[in-house]
PDB file of C-alpha atoms and ligand atoms in Angstrom:
ATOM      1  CA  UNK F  16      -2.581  20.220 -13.509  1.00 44.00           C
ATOM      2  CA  UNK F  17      -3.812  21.256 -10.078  1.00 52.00           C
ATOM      3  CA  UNK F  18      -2.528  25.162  -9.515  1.00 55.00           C
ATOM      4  CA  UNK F  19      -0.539  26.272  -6.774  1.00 62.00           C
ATOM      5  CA  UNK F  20      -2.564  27.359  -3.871  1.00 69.00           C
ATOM      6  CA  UNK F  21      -2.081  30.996  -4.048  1.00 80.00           C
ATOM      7  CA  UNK F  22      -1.525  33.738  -1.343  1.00 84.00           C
ATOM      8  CA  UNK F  23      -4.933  35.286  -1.290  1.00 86.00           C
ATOM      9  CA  UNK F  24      -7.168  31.492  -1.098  1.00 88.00           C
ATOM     10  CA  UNK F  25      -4.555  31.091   1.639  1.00 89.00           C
ATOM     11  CA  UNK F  26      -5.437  33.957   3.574  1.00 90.00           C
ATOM     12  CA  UNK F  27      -9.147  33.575   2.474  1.00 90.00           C
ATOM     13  CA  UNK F  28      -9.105  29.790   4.172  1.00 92.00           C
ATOM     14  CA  UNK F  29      -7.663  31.189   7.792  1.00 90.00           C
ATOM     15  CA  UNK F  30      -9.911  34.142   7.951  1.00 89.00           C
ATOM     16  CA  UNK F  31     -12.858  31.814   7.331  1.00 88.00           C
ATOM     17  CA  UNK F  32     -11.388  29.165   9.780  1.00 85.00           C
ATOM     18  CA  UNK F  33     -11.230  31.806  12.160  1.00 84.00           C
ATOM     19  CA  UNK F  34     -14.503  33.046  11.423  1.00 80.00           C
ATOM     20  CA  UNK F  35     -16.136  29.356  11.661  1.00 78.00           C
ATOM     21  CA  UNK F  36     -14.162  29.136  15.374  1.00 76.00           C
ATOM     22  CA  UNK F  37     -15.606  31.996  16.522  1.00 76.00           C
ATOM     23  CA  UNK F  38     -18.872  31.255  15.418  1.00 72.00           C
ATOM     24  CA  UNK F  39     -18.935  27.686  16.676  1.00 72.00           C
ATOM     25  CA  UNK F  40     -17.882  28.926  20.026  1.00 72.00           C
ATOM     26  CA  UNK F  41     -20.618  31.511  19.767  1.00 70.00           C
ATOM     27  CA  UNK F  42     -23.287  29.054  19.153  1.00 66.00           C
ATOM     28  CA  UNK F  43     -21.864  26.073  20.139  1.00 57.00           C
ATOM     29  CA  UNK F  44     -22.529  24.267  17.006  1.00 53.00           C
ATOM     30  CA  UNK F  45     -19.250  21.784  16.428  1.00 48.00           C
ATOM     31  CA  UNK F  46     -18.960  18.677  15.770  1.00 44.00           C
ATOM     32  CA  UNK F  47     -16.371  15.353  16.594  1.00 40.00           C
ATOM     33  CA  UNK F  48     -15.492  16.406  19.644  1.00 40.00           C
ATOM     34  CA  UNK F  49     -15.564  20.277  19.615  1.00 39.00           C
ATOM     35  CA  UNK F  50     -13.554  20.822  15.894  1.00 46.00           C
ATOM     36  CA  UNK F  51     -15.230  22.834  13.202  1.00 72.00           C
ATOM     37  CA  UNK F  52     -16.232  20.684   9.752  1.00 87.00           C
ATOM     38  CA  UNK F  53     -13.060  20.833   8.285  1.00 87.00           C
ATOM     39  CA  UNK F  54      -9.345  22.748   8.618  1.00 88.00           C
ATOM     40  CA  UNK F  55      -7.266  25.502   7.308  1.00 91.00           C
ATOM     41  CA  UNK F  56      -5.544  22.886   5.287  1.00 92.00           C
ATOM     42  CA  UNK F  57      -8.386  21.176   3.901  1.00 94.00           C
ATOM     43  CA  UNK F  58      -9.412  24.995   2.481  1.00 94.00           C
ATOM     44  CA  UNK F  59      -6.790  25.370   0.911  1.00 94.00           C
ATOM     45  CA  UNK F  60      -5.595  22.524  -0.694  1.00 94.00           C
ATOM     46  CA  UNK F  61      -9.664  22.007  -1.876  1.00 96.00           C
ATOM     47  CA  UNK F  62      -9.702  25.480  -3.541  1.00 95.00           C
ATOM     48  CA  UNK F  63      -6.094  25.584  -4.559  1.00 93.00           C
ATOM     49  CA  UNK F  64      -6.575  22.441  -6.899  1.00 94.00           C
ATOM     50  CA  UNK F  65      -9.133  24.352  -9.078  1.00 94.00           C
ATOM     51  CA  UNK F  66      -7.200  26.945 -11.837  1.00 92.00           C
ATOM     52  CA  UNK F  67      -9.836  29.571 -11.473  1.00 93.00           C
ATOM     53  CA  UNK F  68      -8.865  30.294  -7.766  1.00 90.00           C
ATOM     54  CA  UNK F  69      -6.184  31.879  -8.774  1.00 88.00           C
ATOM     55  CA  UNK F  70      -8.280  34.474 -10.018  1.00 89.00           C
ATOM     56  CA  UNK F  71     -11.061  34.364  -7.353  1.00 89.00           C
ATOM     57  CA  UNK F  72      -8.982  37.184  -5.416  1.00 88.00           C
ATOM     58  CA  UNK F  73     -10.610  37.481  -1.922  1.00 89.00           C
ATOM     59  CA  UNK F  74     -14.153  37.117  -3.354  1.00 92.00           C
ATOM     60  CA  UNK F  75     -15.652  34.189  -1.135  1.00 94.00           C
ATOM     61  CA  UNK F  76     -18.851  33.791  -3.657  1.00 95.00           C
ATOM     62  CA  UNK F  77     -16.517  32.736  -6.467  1.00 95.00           C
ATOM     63  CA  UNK F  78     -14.806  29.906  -4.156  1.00 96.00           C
ATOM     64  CA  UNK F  79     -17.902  29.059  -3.110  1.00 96.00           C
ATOM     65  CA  UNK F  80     -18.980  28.262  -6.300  1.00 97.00           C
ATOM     66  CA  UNK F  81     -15.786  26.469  -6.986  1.00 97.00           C
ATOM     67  CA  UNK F  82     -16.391  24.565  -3.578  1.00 97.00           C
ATOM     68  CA  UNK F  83     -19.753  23.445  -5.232  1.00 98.00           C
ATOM     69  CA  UNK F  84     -18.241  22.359  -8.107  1.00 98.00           C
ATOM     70  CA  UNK F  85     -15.592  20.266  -6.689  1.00 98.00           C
ATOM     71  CA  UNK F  86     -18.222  18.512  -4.906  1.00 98.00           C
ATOM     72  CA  UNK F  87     -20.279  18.464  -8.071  1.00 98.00           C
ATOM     73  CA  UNK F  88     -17.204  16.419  -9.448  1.00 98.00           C
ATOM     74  CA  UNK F  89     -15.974  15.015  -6.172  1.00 98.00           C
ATOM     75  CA  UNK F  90     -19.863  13.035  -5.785  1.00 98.00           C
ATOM     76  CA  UNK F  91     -20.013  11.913  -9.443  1.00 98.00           C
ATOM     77  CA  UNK F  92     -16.743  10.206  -9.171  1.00 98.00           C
ATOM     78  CA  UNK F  93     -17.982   8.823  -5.816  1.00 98.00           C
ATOM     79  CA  UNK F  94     -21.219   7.661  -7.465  1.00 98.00           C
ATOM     80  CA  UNK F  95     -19.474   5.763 -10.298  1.00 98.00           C
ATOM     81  CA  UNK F  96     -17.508   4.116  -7.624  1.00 98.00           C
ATOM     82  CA  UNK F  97     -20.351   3.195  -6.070  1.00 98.00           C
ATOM     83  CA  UNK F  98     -21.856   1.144  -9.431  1.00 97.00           C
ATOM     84  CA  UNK F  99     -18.513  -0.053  -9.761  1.00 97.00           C
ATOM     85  CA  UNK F 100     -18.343  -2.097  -6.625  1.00 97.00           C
ATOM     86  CA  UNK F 101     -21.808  -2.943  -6.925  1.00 97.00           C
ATOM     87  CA  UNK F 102     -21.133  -4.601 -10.098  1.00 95.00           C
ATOM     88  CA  UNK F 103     -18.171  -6.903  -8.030  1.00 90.00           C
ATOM     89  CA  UNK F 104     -20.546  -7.939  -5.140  1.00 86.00           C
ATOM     90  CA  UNK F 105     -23.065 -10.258  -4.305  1.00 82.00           C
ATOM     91  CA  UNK F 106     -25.645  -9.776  -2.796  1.00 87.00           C
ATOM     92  CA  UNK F 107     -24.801  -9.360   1.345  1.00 94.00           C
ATOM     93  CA  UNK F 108     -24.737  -6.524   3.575  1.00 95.00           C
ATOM     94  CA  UNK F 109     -22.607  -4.702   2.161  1.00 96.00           C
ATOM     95  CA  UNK F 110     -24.191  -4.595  -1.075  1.00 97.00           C
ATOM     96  CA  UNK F 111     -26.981  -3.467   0.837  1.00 96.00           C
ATOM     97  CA  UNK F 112     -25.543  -0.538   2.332  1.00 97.00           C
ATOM     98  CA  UNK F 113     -23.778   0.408  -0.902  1.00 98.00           C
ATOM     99  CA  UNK F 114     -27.817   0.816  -2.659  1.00 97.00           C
ATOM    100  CA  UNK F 115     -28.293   3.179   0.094  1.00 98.00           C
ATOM    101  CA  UNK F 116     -25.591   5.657  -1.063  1.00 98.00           C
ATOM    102  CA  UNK F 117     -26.107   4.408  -4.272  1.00 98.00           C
ATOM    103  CA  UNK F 118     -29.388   6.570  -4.338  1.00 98.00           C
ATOM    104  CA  UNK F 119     -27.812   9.074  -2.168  1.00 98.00           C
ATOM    105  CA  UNK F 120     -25.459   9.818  -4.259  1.00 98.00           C
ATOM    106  CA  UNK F 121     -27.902   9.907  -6.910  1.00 98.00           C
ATOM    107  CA  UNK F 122     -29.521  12.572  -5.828  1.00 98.00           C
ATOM    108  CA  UNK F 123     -26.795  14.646  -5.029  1.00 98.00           C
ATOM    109  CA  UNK F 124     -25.069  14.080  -8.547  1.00 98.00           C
ATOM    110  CA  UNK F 125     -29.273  15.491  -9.318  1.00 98.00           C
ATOM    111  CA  UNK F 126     -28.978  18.017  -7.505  1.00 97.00           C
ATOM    112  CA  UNK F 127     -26.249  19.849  -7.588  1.00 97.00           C
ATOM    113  CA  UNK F 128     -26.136  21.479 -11.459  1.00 97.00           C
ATOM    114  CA  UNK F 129     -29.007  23.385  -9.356  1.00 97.00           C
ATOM    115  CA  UNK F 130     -27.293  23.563  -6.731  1.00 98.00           C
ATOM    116  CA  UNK F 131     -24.242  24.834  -8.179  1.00 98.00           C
ATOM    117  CA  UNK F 132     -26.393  27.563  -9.840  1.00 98.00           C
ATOM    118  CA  UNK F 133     -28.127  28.713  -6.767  1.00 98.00           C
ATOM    119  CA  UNK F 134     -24.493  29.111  -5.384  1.00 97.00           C
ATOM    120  CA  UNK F 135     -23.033  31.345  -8.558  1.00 96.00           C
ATOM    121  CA  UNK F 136     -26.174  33.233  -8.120  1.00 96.00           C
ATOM    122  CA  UNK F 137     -26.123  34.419  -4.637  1.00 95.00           C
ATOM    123  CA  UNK F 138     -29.290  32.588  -3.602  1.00 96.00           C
ATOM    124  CA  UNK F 139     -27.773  31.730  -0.366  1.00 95.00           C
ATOM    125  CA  UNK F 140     -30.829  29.992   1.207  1.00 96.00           C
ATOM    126  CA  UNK F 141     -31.225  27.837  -1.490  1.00 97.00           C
ATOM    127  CA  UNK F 142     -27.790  27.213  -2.207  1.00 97.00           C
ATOM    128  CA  UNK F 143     -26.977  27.028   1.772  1.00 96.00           C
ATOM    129  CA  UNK F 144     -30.065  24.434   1.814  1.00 97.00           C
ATOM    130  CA  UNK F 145     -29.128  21.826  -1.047  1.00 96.00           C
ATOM    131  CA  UNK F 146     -25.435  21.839  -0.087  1.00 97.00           C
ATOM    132  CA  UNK F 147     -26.862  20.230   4.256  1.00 97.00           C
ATOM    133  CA  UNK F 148     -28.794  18.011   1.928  1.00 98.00           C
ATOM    134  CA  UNK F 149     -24.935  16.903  -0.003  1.00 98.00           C
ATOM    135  CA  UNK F 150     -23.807  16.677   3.638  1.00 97.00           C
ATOM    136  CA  UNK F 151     -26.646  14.396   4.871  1.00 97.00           C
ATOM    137  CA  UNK F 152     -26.575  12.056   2.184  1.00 98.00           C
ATOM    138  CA  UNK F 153     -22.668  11.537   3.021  1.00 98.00           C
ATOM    139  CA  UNK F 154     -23.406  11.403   6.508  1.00 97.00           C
ATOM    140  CA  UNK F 155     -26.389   8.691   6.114  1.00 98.00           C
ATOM    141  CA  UNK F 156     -24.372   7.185   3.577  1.00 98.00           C
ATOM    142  CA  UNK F 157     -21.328   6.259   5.971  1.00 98.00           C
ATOM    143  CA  UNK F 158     -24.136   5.411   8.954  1.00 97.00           C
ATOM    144  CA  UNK F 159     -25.038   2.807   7.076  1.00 97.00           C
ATOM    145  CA  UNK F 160     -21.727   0.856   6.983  1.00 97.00           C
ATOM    146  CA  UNK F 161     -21.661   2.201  10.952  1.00 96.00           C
ATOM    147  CA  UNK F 162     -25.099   0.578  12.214  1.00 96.00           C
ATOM    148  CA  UNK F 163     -24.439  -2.391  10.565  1.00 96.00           C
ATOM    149  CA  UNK F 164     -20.862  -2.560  11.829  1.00 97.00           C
ATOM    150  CA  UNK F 165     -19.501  -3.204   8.276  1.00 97.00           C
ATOM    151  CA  UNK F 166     -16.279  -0.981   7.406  1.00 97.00           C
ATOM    152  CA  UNK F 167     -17.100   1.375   4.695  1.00 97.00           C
ATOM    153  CA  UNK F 168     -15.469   1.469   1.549  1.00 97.00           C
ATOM    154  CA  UNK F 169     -16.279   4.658   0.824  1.00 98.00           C
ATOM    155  CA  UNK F 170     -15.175   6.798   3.905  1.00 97.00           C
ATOM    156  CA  UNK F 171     -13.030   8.943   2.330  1.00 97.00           C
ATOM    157  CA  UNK F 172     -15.364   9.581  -0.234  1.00 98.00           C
ATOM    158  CA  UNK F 173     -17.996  10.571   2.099  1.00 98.00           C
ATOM    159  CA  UNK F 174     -15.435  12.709   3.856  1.00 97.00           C
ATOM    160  CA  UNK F 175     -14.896  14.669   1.069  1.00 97.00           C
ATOM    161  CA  UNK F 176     -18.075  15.376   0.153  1.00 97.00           C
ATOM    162  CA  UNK F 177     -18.900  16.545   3.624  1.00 97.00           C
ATOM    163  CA  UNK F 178     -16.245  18.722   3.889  1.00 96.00           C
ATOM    164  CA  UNK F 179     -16.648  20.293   0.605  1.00 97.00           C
ATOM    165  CA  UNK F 180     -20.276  20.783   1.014  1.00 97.00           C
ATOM    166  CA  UNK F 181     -19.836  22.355   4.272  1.00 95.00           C
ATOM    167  CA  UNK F 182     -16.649  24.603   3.135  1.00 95.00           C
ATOM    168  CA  UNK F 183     -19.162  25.638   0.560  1.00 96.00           C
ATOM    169  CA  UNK F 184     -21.559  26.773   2.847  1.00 95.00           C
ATOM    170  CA  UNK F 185     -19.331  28.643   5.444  1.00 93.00           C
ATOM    171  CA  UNK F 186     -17.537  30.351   1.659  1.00 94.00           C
ATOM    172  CA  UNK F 187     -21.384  31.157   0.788  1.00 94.00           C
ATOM    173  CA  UNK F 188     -22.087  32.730   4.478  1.00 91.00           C
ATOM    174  CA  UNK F 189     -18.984  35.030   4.256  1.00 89.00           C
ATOM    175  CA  UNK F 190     -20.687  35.835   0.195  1.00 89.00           C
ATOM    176  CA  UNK F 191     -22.731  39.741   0.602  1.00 72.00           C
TER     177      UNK F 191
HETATM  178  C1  NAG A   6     -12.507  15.086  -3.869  1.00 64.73           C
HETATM  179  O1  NAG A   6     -12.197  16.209  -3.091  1.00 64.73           O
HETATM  180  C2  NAG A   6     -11.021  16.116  -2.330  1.00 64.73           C
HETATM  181  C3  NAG A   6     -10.897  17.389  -1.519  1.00 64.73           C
HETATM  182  O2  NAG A   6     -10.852  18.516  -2.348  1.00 64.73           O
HETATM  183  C4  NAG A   6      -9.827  15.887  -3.249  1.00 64.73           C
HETATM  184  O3  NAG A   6      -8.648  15.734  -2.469  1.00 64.73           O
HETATM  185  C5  NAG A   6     -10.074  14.648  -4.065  1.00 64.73           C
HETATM  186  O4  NAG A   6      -9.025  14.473  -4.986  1.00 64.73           O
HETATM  187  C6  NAG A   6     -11.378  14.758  -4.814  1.00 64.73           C
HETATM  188  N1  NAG A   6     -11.614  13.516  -5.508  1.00 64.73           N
HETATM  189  C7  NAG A   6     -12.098  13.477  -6.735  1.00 64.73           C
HETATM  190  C8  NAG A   6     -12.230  12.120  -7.313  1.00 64.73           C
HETATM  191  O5  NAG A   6     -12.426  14.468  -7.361  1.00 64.73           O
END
């Protein structure tokens, strides 16, 4: 059972929202159009699915661990998805594209038990570092289907995983 999104990972997701704005317009990073990587909503319903935010408080380095572990378990679903449609198709272009974030996804699903432990441990550069390489590998992942003007069947997938590796990050910026 998914807990309630409590008051304090509420609060936690608009101040960091906030902060991300700010920052974005500071530096002009943004992305699609001028928006940040993801909203106040997508915070909060993210962290308020896991039972241990309801402990986290206002400490951003424990949601940012539970960030990375969503997309620990977010990317393994996505990579069994992955073999599963693989198993269904042929061998066209689509196929093709699906080996490509096939190994993407490998690597992530790799990765991130590190990852995860750079993030509980406060190594921020590390942790900051393997989390852009979750968000590449979703991002290559859906180019694929893109340059080869296929749809994907794994957008939403790839969405998640970007957003969750990226609300880890900003969570893991606000961490002293
Ligand atoms: C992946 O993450 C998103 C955003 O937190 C969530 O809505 C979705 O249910 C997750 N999917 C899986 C399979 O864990």
């Amino acid at each position: 059972m998914a807990a309630a999104a409590t008051a304090s990972a509420i609060l936690l997701c608009a101040l960091l929202f906030a902060g991300t704005q700010a920052q974005a317009k500071r530096t002009e990073v943004t992305v699609g159009g001028g928006s940040v990587f993801f909203d106040v909503q997508f915070c909060v319903e993210a962290l308020g699915s896991d039972d241990r935010s309801a402990d986290a408080g206002m400490n951003y380095g424990a949601y940012s661990a539970i960030a990375a572990d969503l997309l620990t378990a977010n990317a393994t679903t996505t990579a069994a998805k992955i073999d599963a449609l693989l198993l269904r198709r042929g061998n066209d272009a689509t196929a093709r594209c699906l080996r490509s974030c096939q190994g993407l996804y490998g690597g992530v699903v790799r990765r991130q038990p590190g990852c995860a432990a750079a993030v509980r441990g406060r190594r921020n550069g590390e942790g900051t570092s393997c989390l852009e390489r979750a968000v590449s590998a979703a991002m290559e992942c859906e180019d694929g289907f893109g340059k080869s003007k296929l749809a994907s069947p794994v957008t939403m997938e790839n969405e998640d995983a970007f957003k969750l590796a990226k609300l880890a990050v900003a969570l893991l910026t606000m961490a002293h």
